[in-house]
Amino acid sequence: MNKRVRSAEPVTSAELSARYQRAVELASPARSVVPDAFPNFSWLGSDRLLAASGSEILGVFTVREGKRIDPGQCVESWALKANSEADPATSPDGAVQILRDGYDLTMLETGSGSRHRLTQDGTCDIAYGVIADQGSDPLTRSRDNQIPPVVGVWSPDSCYFVTVRVDQKGLRSLPYVVGSAPDELGRRIPELHSFRYALAGDTYVPTASLVLVDRRTRAVRELQVPPVLLPHAHGAPEDGAIVWTDDGRSLFVGVESRDFRTLTVYRVDPRTGDSYTLLVDRSAKPRRPFRQSTAKMFAPIGDAQLVLLSERDGRPHLYLYDIASGKLVRQLTSGAWSVVDLTAVEARERAVFFSAIGRESGRDPYFRQFYRVSLDGGQPILLTPEAADHEIHLSPGLDTFLDVYSTLSESPSVILRERTGALVSELWRTDPKPIVDRGWVAPERFRVTAADGRTTLHGTLYLPSGKKGCGKLPIIDSIYGGPQRYNAPVRFPGEGANGAMALAQLGFAVFVLDARGTPMLDRAARDATWGPNFGSADVVAADHAAAVKQLAAKYDFLDPERVGIYGHSWGGYYTVRLMAQRPDVFKVGVASAQASDNYSYYFNHERWFGHPSEFPESYQPQLNYPLAAQIEGRLLLVAGDADDDCHPLHTILMAGALAKANRKFDMLILPDLNHSTTATNGYVTKRRWDYFVQHLLGAEPPPDVRVPDGC
């Protein structure tokens, strides 16, 4: 039997409708409300920079003084130029673009329009310049006939282009049955789509040989390095794994081993394609992807030295190598803190720029700070003194950088600084009034002790505006829990927590916790969920239950007897799991796009469990299906039938396990939603709100509220 949740204080329909209206107001992406809090920058030569937010131009500024200037009618052309420069297949000088031609490549001379066929041996199984099927919404691309840009990296001098020859032969086929596009009579019928896929433990996995295009001769030759694994969600080599020297004379390539434990860095001569092994970075457990999606694995300093980002001592730190000998020169950073972004190296001043968290005492250990450290040794120099999270945009010449810093309660300041950290100018400070007027209140950071009694964990708590009128607040855990990232926001206005800010307005206290198993903790806490321990009730479930207890003890207006949990993707997996492992705590749950068996998921999850042939004991404990009978609360399962990340079969099989265990549950499957659109679908969001209102507040949701998509 499903347990009943203790009755809540009554709430009138008028008050509940008002709460829903506030929630809808705060569900809209904050970028649309305070766009200048989310700037992107393009450096226009050495003396101008363009600031934008999405398609909105925020201004053009001088680099020397940081003054806003009148761009006249040039701003749109500058924006177009900045966008065109973002195309990785267009040469830096803009004269040449590499295009796909079926499974082959063609070179386009942009000035004359002349085309030159580069390859002729591409096939469906082994194709040039493509991303692997699994990357970047493959079902959506198939249904919409989308053609992604060519994958590759140009040398800075525009002489060479490195691209991929992707091998997908032998992969299994993953089928989907979805609705066809409407015909002339508006009818939709079942339509079969499939794409190639590799499960954990499969013999055949997608790989890419690297090939080099010589622009002058138009010759194409394969580089003498082993094939690169393609385990990543975007289906291409990991960002930062292919790096040119500034003069284009050498290329460095990082290749992971099949068991993900070893990174080998090769130096390649682009004139001959020959290579040699520079260094091998080994670890006892599989390497974790670094937190910043664009973080460099390594950065060469000309042809003399190379800086490597490695976790070999338990934390991500920087190491300097001699290229000629391949020997370690020195460790550049060390300590109980973590480098999160190897931003750049400066050969002239012999310095490395990087972002790190946890180094400055007395500050939130998840705040990013920006540093410079000498290649010749010494302590890192802090360049961003404010106690805030610093998002950095370094100029191409490395002489200035933009610093966009904020906290949960302080809106962003956009600062132009010299390379030394000295202030040049404040470009602007975001006015929070537009979002405050919608009912926004700043979330709060909190600390709790993990269930091991030793590890300090951090999280973010969202409370409703005017919480005094809400009585005792039910607690809702917005969980992600994936081992590849930390998730609790630290920046204004607190977005990125799966709608926690909006959900809180309905009369809940919603928290996000970075528990053990997530990155940037010490090695013991980080690896607490690795392999056979992944599904242990003593780690993630115990940490989240401990957080509920400690938050309720700290805040007397929280009700630890009425607790819900929800999440998407990894969060959906953990929602089901925690409701089963701690039914005494978690009484109501909404799990969307969950995969309840990681053995039936993409092979990149071997990072967290090990290869099944070596660690077979890892895969049985992580299953959610055998736990179905332990769930006592109310559970809503949600899936999109076009989810090409977590196949909807995972949700259907979880429903089957619950039915077999005679558990009462609810399920919602919607057409045409993929992994990301399921998370942002307005109807799914509304159903999640309604579920918690019904089962934690004991109230009837207003029927006439509509939540727009994209929230």
XYZ file of C-alpha atoms in Angstrom:
711
model
C 0.000 0.000 0.000
C 1.109 3.540 -0.703
C 1.513 5.507 2.518
C -0.585 8.642 3.011
C 1.244 11.886 3.581
C 0.333 13.858 6.682
C -2.323 16.483 6.009
C -1.159 20.002 5.234
C -2.482 23.327 6.450
C -5.417 24.234 4.184
C -4.815 26.720 1.382
C -7.633 28.572 -0.343
C -8.167 28.213 -4.074
C -7.613 31.947 -4.532
C -4.275 31.814 -2.719
C -3.225 28.725 -4.646
C -4.079 30.396 -7.960
C -1.966 33.395 -6.938
C 0.923 31.066 -6.123
C 0.640 29.403 -9.521
C 0.725 32.802 -11.196
C 3.939 33.693 -9.347
C 5.387 30.322 -10.325
C 4.569 30.890 -14.002
C 6.202 34.326 -13.834
C 9.390 32.812 -12.442
C 9.325 29.765 -14.722
C 10.218 31.879 -17.743
C 13.946 31.769 -18.533
C 15.676 34.558 -16.614
C 17.559 35.501 -19.785
C 14.287 36.862 -21.179
C 13.737 38.976 -18.052
C 17.261 40.224 -17.276
C 19.174 39.563 -20.524
C 22.248 41.537 -19.501
C 22.839 39.049 -16.668
C 23.746 36.431 -19.294
C 26.193 38.114 -21.703
C 28.295 36.567 -24.425
C 31.255 38.398 -25.894
C 33.012 38.549 -29.244
C 36.383 40.243 -29.585
C 36.395 42.418 -32.696
C 40.075 42.772 -33.481
C 42.304 44.148 -30.748
C 40.345 47.276 -29.855
C 36.619 46.428 -29.811
C 34.371 43.888 -28.162
C 30.745 43.075 -28.816
C 28.400 42.095 -25.957
C 25.206 40.189 -26.699
C 22.617 38.035 -24.950
C 21.088 35.566 -27.350
C 20.052 37.646 -30.349
C 19.969 40.894 -28.366
C 22.939 43.242 -28.799
C 23.942 44.697 -25.417
C 26.616 47.062 -26.665
C 30.020 47.613 -28.241
C 32.922 48.686 -26.042
C 36.506 49.819 -26.442
C 39.022 47.374 -25.020
C 41.520 49.983 -23.842
C 39.121 52.062 -21.713
C 36.039 49.854 -21.529
C 33.841 52.671 -22.830
C 30.571 52.067 -24.608
C 30.693 53.418 -28.145
C 28.109 54.125 -30.807
C 28.602 51.398 -33.393
C 26.352 53.088 -35.920
C 25.023 50.599 -38.434
C 28.041 48.299 -38.126
C 26.807 46.339 -35.142
C 24.734 43.834 -37.097
C 27.557 43.105 -39.533
C 29.935 42.675 -36.608
C 27.502 40.230 -35.010
C 27.256 38.276 -38.257
C 31.047 38.220 -38.526
C 31.345 36.932 -34.954
C 28.833 34.169 -35.703
C 30.616 33.144 -38.893
C 33.921 32.928 -37.045
C 32.292 30.415 -34.701
C 31.991 27.893 -37.572
C 34.815 25.398 -36.923
C 34.950 24.365 -40.589
C 35.756 27.890 -41.851
C 39.454 28.775 -41.913
C 40.596 31.577 -39.585
C 41.321 33.813 -42.592
C 37.794 33.162 -43.904
C 39.019 32.084 -47.334
C 38.115 28.394 -47.176
C 35.294 26.287 -45.780
C 35.220 22.490 -45.486
C 31.837 21.009 -46.416
C 30.258 17.579 -46.264
C 29.537 15.933 -49.590
C 27.577 12.815 -48.732
C 30.023 10.773 -46.661
C 32.982 12.712 -48.034
C 34.487 16.186 -47.864
C 34.692 19.128 -50.245
C 36.707 22.330 -49.975
C 34.909 25.584 -50.838
C 36.859 28.713 -51.743
C 34.572 31.374 -50.314
C 35.800 34.131 -52.598
C 35.477 32.441 -55.977
C 32.921 29.785 -55.059
C 35.173 27.055 -56.463
C 34.749 23.574 -54.976
C 37.346 20.822 -54.749
C 36.517 17.236 -53.817
C 38.850 16.107 -51.025
C 37.848 12.480 -50.355
C 36.015 9.777 -52.271
C 36.084 6.672 -50.072
C 33.540 7.653 -47.406
C 30.731 5.204 -46.660
C 27.742 5.059 -44.337
C 29.784 3.065 -41.818
C 33.017 5.055 -42.161
C 32.328 8.702 -42.976
C 34.331 11.935 -42.938
C 33.626 15.017 -40.840
C 30.497 13.660 -39.154
C 29.444 13.278 -35.562
C 28.614 9.784 -34.302
C 24.944 8.858 -34.476
C 24.527 9.050 -30.714
C 25.670 12.685 -30.571
C 23.414 15.728 -30.328
C 19.804 14.542 -30.599
C 20.190 11.915 -33.343
C 16.469 11.152 -33.653
C 15.617 14.838 -33.946
C 18.298 15.251 -36.616
C 16.954 12.262 -38.523
C 13.327 13.400 -38.426
C 14.149 16.994 -39.371
C 16.876 16.113 -41.908
C 19.364 18.281 -40.045
C 22.998 18.254 -41.210
C 25.456 19.284 -38.475
C 28.557 21.299 -39.427
C 31.762 19.476 -40.237
C 33.717 18.424 -37.146
C 37.296 19.675 -37.037
C 39.934 22.196 -35.969
C 41.866 24.585 -38.228
C 45.476 25.458 -37.579
C 45.852 29.132 -36.562
C 47.684 29.913 -39.821
C 44.827 28.456 -41.927
C 47.179 25.940 -43.570
C 45.758 22.688 -42.158
C 42.402 21.325 -41.069
C 42.131 18.304 -38.761
C 38.873 16.405 -39.012
C 37.487 12.957 -38.239
C 36.849 9.745 -40.113
C 34.154 8.201 -37.934
C 33.901 4.412 -37.785
C 30.494 3.076 -36.732
C 30.603 -0.359 -38.315
C 29.394 -3.235 -36.169
C 27.311 -1.044 -33.848
C 23.886 -2.195 -32.777
C 20.788 -0.370 -34.059
C 18.502 1.380 -31.562
C 14.931 1.624 -32.943
C 12.206 4.165 -32.203
C 8.588 4.216 -33.316
C 7.287 7.779 -33.405
C 4.518 9.654 -35.151
C 5.116 10.665 -38.746
C 4.749 14.229 -39.963
C 1.094 14.963 -40.834
C 0.136 14.079 -44.400
C -2.097 16.251 -46.592
C -5.131 15.065 -44.621
C -3.473 15.720 -41.258
C -2.990 12.032 -40.486
C -0.021 10.783 -38.486
C 0.976 7.134 -38.536
C 3.711 5.152 -36.764
C 7.110 5.725 -38.330
C 10.256 3.721 -37.642
C 13.573 5.470 -37.057
C 16.833 4.041 -35.779
C 20.398 5.078 -35.143
C 23.596 3.285 -34.289
C 24.419 2.827 -30.642
C 26.896 1.117 -28.296
C 25.916 -0.241 -24.896
C 28.204 -0.690 -21.906
C 30.457 -3.661 -22.597
C 29.910 -3.776 -26.361
C 32.852 -4.920 -28.482
C 32.170 -2.320 -31.148
C 32.013 1.323 -30.089
C 32.175 4.480 -32.232
C 35.696 5.771 -32.866
C 37.288 8.413 -35.047
C 40.546 8.322 -36.942
C 42.001 11.799 -37.306
C 42.785 13.013 -40.812
C 44.560 16.154 -41.902
C 43.632 18.312 -44.888
C 46.487 20.277 -46.445
C 44.844 23.403 -47.791
C 47.589 24.190 -50.287
C 47.885 20.741 -51.877
C 44.369 19.526 -50.959
C 45.945 16.258 -49.875
C 44.215 14.286 -47.123
C 46.206 11.910 -44.933
C 45.523 9.995 -41.760
C 47.433 11.043 -38.665
C 49.541 8.361 -37.045
C 47.677 8.280 -33.738
C 45.257 5.622 -32.450
C 41.543 6.142 -33.113
C 39.805 8.473 -30.682
C 36.860 7.135 -28.654
C 33.547 8.956 -29.118
C 31.758 8.423 -25.800
C 30.500 11.976 -25.449
C 26.960 13.249 -25.817
C 27.905 15.493 -28.760
C 29.332 12.560 -30.752
C 32.687 14.222 -31.518
C 36.156 14.199 -29.943
C 36.150 15.807 -26.530
C 36.675 19.556 -26.516
C 40.301 20.304 -25.777
C 41.581 16.939 -27.068
C 42.978 18.399 -30.328
C 45.191 21.451 -29.847
C 47.443 23.374 -32.230
C 50.447 25.433 -31.253
C 49.981 29.147 -31.925
C 52.222 29.022 -34.983
C 50.503 25.947 -36.434
C 53.754 23.983 -36.645
C 52.699 21.240 -34.216
C 49.513 19.494 -33.261
C 48.831 17.744 -29.953
C 46.195 15.032 -29.621
C 44.836 13.384 -26.470
C 43.568 9.812 -26.819
C 41.724 7.980 -24.047
C 42.053 4.234 -23.622
C 39.034 1.959 -23.972
C 38.821 1.558 -20.196
C 38.983 5.382 -19.749
C 41.880 5.052 -17.291
C 44.647 6.401 -19.491
C 45.128 9.589 -21.478
C 47.991 9.482 -23.970
C 49.114 12.787 -25.467
C 50.738 12.635 -28.918
C 52.724 15.291 -30.728
C 52.023 15.340 -34.475
C 53.992 16.937 -37.309
C 51.317 18.271 -39.709
C 53.741 18.276 -42.642
C 54.232 14.501 -42.512
C 51.445 13.197 -40.284
C 54.046 11.435 -38.125
C 53.626 11.392 -34.371
C 55.292 10.312 -31.174
C 54.063 9.747 -27.632
C 54.703 12.735 -25.400
C 53.203 11.536 -22.120
C 50.841 9.002 -20.595
C 48.550 10.024 -17.716
C 47.226 6.953 -15.868
C 44.768 6.575 -13.019
C 43.458 3.655 -11.001
C 39.846 4.450 -11.898
C 38.385 5.881 -15.109
C 39.077 9.549 -15.725
C 36.252 12.004 -15.136
C 35.382 14.652 -17.730
C 36.310 18.055 -16.341
C 33.518 20.346 -15.179
C 33.874 23.019 -17.861
C 32.638 21.579 -21.157
C 35.230 23.614 -23.073
C 38.103 23.037 -20.650
C 41.414 22.166 -22.237
C 42.980 18.823 -21.298
C 46.375 20.335 -22.042
C 47.961 23.446 -23.533
C 51.308 23.596 -25.363
C 53.761 26.451 -24.932
C 55.210 26.537 -28.408
C 57.239 23.396 -29.127
C 59.063 23.467 -25.797
C 56.650 22.666 -22.990
C 53.084 21.560 -22.320
C 50.713 22.099 -19.395
C 48.506 19.112 -18.493
C 45.324 19.118 -16.397
C 45.249 15.889 -14.384
C 43.562 14.384 -11.305
C 46.511 12.128 -10.464
C 46.905 13.441 -6.922
C 43.177 13.272 -6.152
C 42.201 16.756 -7.347
C 42.350 18.380 -10.797
C 45.687 20.238 -10.954
C 48.214 21.535 -13.470
C 51.482 19.831 -14.444
C 54.282 21.138 -16.675
C 56.028 18.762 -19.109
C 59.089 19.103 -21.301
C 58.074 18.260 -24.873
C 61.467 17.093 -26.092
C 61.963 14.516 -23.336
C 58.352 13.942 -22.254
C 59.437 14.315 -18.633
C 57.565 16.111 -15.894
C 59.208 19.439 -15.087
C 57.084 20.384 -12.084
C 53.594 20.368 -10.622
C 52.278 23.916 -10.985
C 49.299 23.759 -8.597
C 48.438 21.586 -5.631
C 46.253 21.478 -2.549
C 42.734 20.690 -1.367
C 41.111 22.677 -4.153
C 40.354 22.050 -7.840
C 41.262 23.572 -11.176
C 38.078 23.671 -13.271
C 39.354 25.389 -16.406
C 42.811 25.518 -17.978
C 42.082 28.752 -19.815
C 45.308 29.724 -21.590
C 49.104 29.766 -21.457
C 51.215 32.803 -22.261
C 54.627 31.943 -23.653
C 56.062 35.462 -23.499
C 55.415 35.970 -19.775
C 55.643 32.223 -19.020
C 52.323 32.108 -17.213
C 49.179 29.988 -17.096
C 45.687 31.421 -16.652
C 43.125 29.152 -15.039
C 39.886 29.084 -13.033
C 39.630 27.107 -9.810
C 37.258 26.513 -6.910
C 37.854 25.980 -3.204
C 41.228 27.714 -2.826
C 40.166 30.881 -1.005
C 39.260 30.339 2.642
C 36.074 31.900 3.930
C 34.354 31.765 0.537
C 31.836 29.402 -0.959
C 34.057 26.513 -2.139
C 32.061 26.304 -5.389
C 32.790 29.914 -6.400
C 35.055 30.034 -9.450
C 38.039 32.360 -9.094
C 40.529 33.305 -11.796
C 44.306 32.919 -11.311
C 47.693 33.230 -12.941
C 50.633 31.017 -12.032
C 54.190 31.133 -13.322
C 55.521 28.229 -15.354
C 58.719 28.606 -13.357
C 56.985 27.799 -10.072
C 55.487 29.713 -7.205
C 52.051 30.283 -5.762
C 49.042 31.161 -7.935
C 48.070 34.844 -7.992
C 44.387 35.643 -7.487
C 43.123 37.991 -10.223
C 39.478 38.260 -9.093
C 39.349 39.483 -5.488
C 35.563 39.632 -5.026
C 33.887 36.833 -3.022
C 31.641 35.741 -5.875
C 31.481 33.308 -8.783
C 33.577 34.643 -11.666
C 32.808 33.800 -15.285
C 35.846 34.740 -17.383
C 36.202 35.768 -21.037
C 39.906 36.169 -21.860
C 40.911 38.283 -24.834
C 42.709 36.565 -27.740
C 45.859 38.560 -26.990
C 45.707 37.552 -23.281
C 46.210 41.173 -22.229
C 42.700 41.814 -20.858
C 39.737 39.778 -19.693
C 36.057 40.262 -18.970
C 34.895 39.219 -15.527
C 31.159 38.603 -15.056
C 30.766 37.957 -11.352
C 27.722 37.401 -9.158
C 26.353 35.482 -6.195
C 22.864 34.113 -5.632
C 21.819 37.393 -4.011
C 23.996 39.870 -5.936
C 23.244 40.485 -9.614
C 26.141 40.350 -12.086
C 28.767 43.029 -12.432
C 30.553 43.030 -15.774
C 34.134 44.171 -15.329
C 36.947 44.731 -17.816
C 40.315 43.941 -16.224
C 43.938 44.019 -17.245
C 45.771 40.696 -17.337
C 47.079 41.520 -13.832
C 43.521 41.711 -12.506
C 43.648 45.504 -12.253
C 40.305 47.179 -12.936
C 39.928 48.957 -16.278
C 36.219 49.717 -16.193
C 32.851 48.450 -15.034
C 30.866 47.969 -18.236
C 27.541 47.535 -16.438
C 25.799 46.043 -13.449
C 22.568 44.126 -13.934
C 19.505 45.741 -12.382
C 17.594 42.905 -10.653
C 14.326 44.870 -10.453
C 12.582 43.169 -13.447
C 12.921 39.727 -11.874
C 12.293 40.987 -8.332
C 9.021 42.465 -9.581
C 7.996 38.953 -10.637
C 8.342 37.696 -7.076
C 11.936 36.481 -7.119
C 13.705 36.094 -3.795
C 17.339 35.110 -3.600
C 17.983 31.428 -2.890
C 20.233 30.557 0.038
C 23.380 28.467 0.141
C 23.618 25.897 2.938
C 26.035 23.336 4.364
C 25.230 19.921 5.792
C 27.283 16.940 6.887
C 27.160 13.817 4.734
C 25.940 10.526 6.145
C 29.561 9.453 6.653
C 29.754 12.030 9.452
C 32.866 13.633 7.939
C 32.263 15.160 4.515
C 30.870 18.690 4.298
C 28.305 19.024 1.518
C 26.905 22.199 -0.021
C 23.586 23.006 -1.599
C 21.085 25.705 -2.510
C 17.690 26.263 -0.897
C 14.726 27.942 -2.615
C 11.899 29.401 -0.549
C 8.631 31.010 -1.655
C 8.252 34.755 -1.555
C 6.097 35.625 1.440
C 6.804 32.273 3.083
C 5.319 33.501 6.355
C 1.848 33.002 4.929
C 2.557 29.431 3.853
C 2.716 27.781 7.278
C 4.944 24.726 7.618
C 6.575 24.147 4.242
C 6.862 20.696 2.694
C 10.400 19.945 1.497
C 11.179 18.949 -2.081
C 14.555 17.601 -3.221
C 15.436 18.684 -6.769
C 17.983 15.997 -7.569
C 20.347 15.390 -10.442
C 23.176 13.434 -8.848
C 25.016 12.543 -12.044
C 28.671 11.834 -11.232
C 29.949 14.080 -14.021
C 28.856 17.455 -12.647
C 27.949 19.464 -9.594
C 24.515 21.013 -9.821
C 23.590 23.407 -7.006
C 23.583 26.968 -8.423
C 25.824 29.650 -6.936
C 25.163 32.477 -9.438
C 22.373 35.020 -9.803
C 19.480 34.406 -10.051
C 19.749 30.699 -9.166
C 18.649 29.120 -12.423
C 19.785 25.671 -13.512
C 18.046 23.646 -10.811
C 15.263 22.103 -12.922
C 12.716 24.788 -12.117
C 13.272 24.831 -8.356
C 12.741 28.588 -8.116
C 9.283 28.440 -9.696
C 8.227 25.288 -7.833
C 9.027 26.907 -4.482
C 6.424 29.609 -5.139
C 3.649 27.043 -4.766
C 4.447 26.760 -1.066
C 7.453 24.464 -0.909
C 11.047 24.592 0.279
C 13.058 23.171 -2.619
C 16.712 22.246 -2.235
C 19.536 21.131 -4.509
C 22.421 19.178 -2.968
C 25.836 18.218 -4.287
C 26.197 14.933 -2.437
C 29.047 12.458 -2.374
C 29.769 11.032 -5.787
C 29.745 14.422 -7.496
C 32.905 16.179 -8.752
C 35.153 18.618 -6.906
C 35.029 16.797 -3.585
C 38.106 14.990 -2.314
C 38.886 11.639 -3.926
C 37.288 9.488 -1.203
C 33.992 11.403 -1.305
C 34.045 11.695 -5.092
C 34.625 7.982 -5.606
C 32.145 6.891 -2.930
C 29.671 5.898 -5.650
C 32.118 4.322 -8.093
C 31.586 0.812 -9.418
C 29.864 -1.677 -7.078
C 29.111 1.139 -4.607
C 27.168 3.180 -7.148
C 23.747 2.060 -5.996
C 24.556 1.876 -2.297
C 21.818 3.166 -0.015
C 24.598 4.382 2.276
C 25.809 7.157 -0.043
C 23.498 9.246 -2.241
C 20.234 8.198 -0.577
C 21.758 8.543 2.883
C 23.271 11.970 2.104
C 19.995 13.371 0.781
C 18.049 11.971 3.730
C 20.622 13.527 6.074
C 20.193 16.865 4.305
C 16.414 16.751 4.856
C 16.907 16.094 8.565
C 19.535 18.812 9.020
C 17.612 21.440 7.040
C 14.479 20.758 9.078
C 16.521 21.126 12.270
C 17.934 24.463 11.096
C 14.689 25.966 9.779
C 11.713 25.459 12.083
C 9.247 26.279 9.303
C 10.196 23.150 7.296
C 8.164 19.949 7.631
C 10.346 16.791 7.425
C 7.230 14.570 7.360
C 6.122 15.920 3.970
C 9.023 15.413 1.585
C 9.023 15.060 -2.172
C 11.724 14.488 -4.754
C 11.996 14.999 -8.498
C 14.583 14.943 -11.238
C 15.281 14.509 -14.933
C 17.685 12.051 -16.596
C 20.152 11.055 -13.854
C 17.733 12.899 -11.565
C 14.908 10.642 -12.721
C 17.026 7.589 -11.955
C 17.785 8.862 -8.463
C 14.195 9.924 -7.803
C 13.047 6.333 -8.254
C 16.015 4.973 -6.344
C 15.746 7.247 -3.320
C 12.010 6.654 -3.012
C 12.809 2.939 -2.858
C 15.841 3.141 -0.585
C 14.427 5.744 1.827
C 10.628 5.445 1.750
C 10.622 6.754 5.325
C 11.788 10.133 3.984
C 10.656 10.554 0.371
C 6.874 10.256 0.068
C 6.128 11.801 -3.360
C 8.251 11.739 -6.511
C 8.261 12.781 -10.165
C 10.868 11.033 -12.338
C 11.296 12.146 -15.936
C 13.487 10.666 -18.679
C 15.017 8.125 -16.331
C 17.209 5.168 -17.230
C 16.785 2.535 -14.542
C 19.504 0.234 -15.910
C 22.881 1.708 -16.801
C 23.941 -1.591 -18.369
C 21.352 -0.819 -21.060
C 22.675 2.695 -21.597
C 25.417 4.222 -23.737
C 28.910 2.822 -23.239
C 30.226 6.066 -21.750
C 28.670 4.980 -18.437
C 31.561 2.556 -18.107
C 33.311 5.591 -16.598
C 31.165 5.195 -13.496
C 30.917 1.388 -13.298
C 33.978 -0.005 -15.055
C 33.941 -2.318 -18.064
C 31.477 -5.189 -17.442
C 34.115 -7.795 -18.306
C 36.346 -6.492 -15.521
C 33.731 -5.284 -13.040
C 30.625 -7.452 -13.551
C 29.722 -6.884 -9.903
C 29.064 -3.191 -10.647
C 25.992 -3.637 -12.781
C 23.504 -5.622 -10.711
C 23.467 -3.284 -7.675
C 22.708 -0.204 -9.807
C 19.418 -1.613 -11.191
C 16.225 0.136 -10.104
C 13.787 -2.545 -11.268
C 14.395 -4.928 -8.310
C 13.650 -2.051 -5.894
C 10.095 -1.464 -7.144
C 8.455 -3.282 -4.237
C 10.208 -0.969 -1.751
C 8.470 2.166 -3.052
C 5.666 3.204 -0.712
C 4.928 6.775 -1.824
C 3.233 8.365 -4.808
C 5.338 8.249 -7.979
C 4.785 9.845 -11.389
C 6.909 8.559 -14.287
C 7.317 10.863 -17.311
C 8.866 10.192 -20.716
C 8.886 11.589 -24.234
C 8.502 9.018 -26.985
C 11.286 10.679 -29.003
C 13.856 10.797 -26.171
C 17.048 9.800 -27.968
C 19.182 9.949 -24.836
C 17.191 7.867 -22.331
C 15.050 5.579 -24.468
C 11.376 5.615 -23.361
C 11.624 1.841 -22.946
C 13.454 2.520 -19.662
C 10.335 4.210 -18.291
C 8.028 1.499 -19.640
C 10.149 -1.240 -18.062
C 10.149 0.634 -14.739
C 6.366 0.813 -14.975
C 6.319 -2.938 -15.594
C 8.428 -3.564 -12.502
C 6.098 -1.407 -10.399
C 3.052 -3.216 -11.767
C 4.614 -6.600 -11.043
C 5.283 -5.435 -7.475
C 1.637 -4.299 -7.208
C 2.655 -0.698 -6.560
C 0.335 2.187 -7.343
C 1.933 4.772 -9.640
C 1.133 7.296 -12.357
C 2.692 7.592 -15.800
C 2.745 10.241 -18.527
C 4.211 9.598 -21.987
C 3.999 12.415 -24.537
C 4.672 12.397 -28.290
C 7.473 14.203 -30.111
C 9.436 15.169 -26.986
C 13.137 14.407 -26.878
C 15.420 14.428 -23.841
C 15.768 18.201 -23.580
C 12.226 19.188 -24.616
C 10.729 16.775 -22.077
C 12.597 18.736 -19.402
C 11.306 22.103 -20.645
C 7.801 21.166 -21.783
C 5.193 23.400 -20.160
C 2.618 20.636 -19.707
C 5.183 18.360 -18.038
C 6.157 21.219 -15.722
C 2.510 21.865 -14.828
C 1.872 18.169 -14.132
C 4.898 18.090 -11.827
C 3.609 21.133 -9.939
C 0.130 19.622 -9.690
C 1.475 16.309 -8.415
C 3.260 17.898 -5.480
C 0.352 20.248 -4.738
C -2.067 17.307 -4.652
C 0.053 14.928 -2.610
C 2.126 17.232 -0.377
C -0.216 20.200 0.097
C -3.400 18.147 -0.140
C -4.949 20.802 -2.390
C -6.678 20.756 -5.756
C -4.544 22.448 -8.453
C -6.181 25.246 -10.433
C -7.304 23.810 -13.795
C -6.893 26.904 -15.942
C -3.149 27.543 -15.519
C -0.939 27.056 -18.570
C 2.839 26.947 -18.331
C 4.636 27.939 -21.551
C 7.197 25.613 -23.093
C 10.838 26.422 -22.528
C 10.540 26.819 -18.760
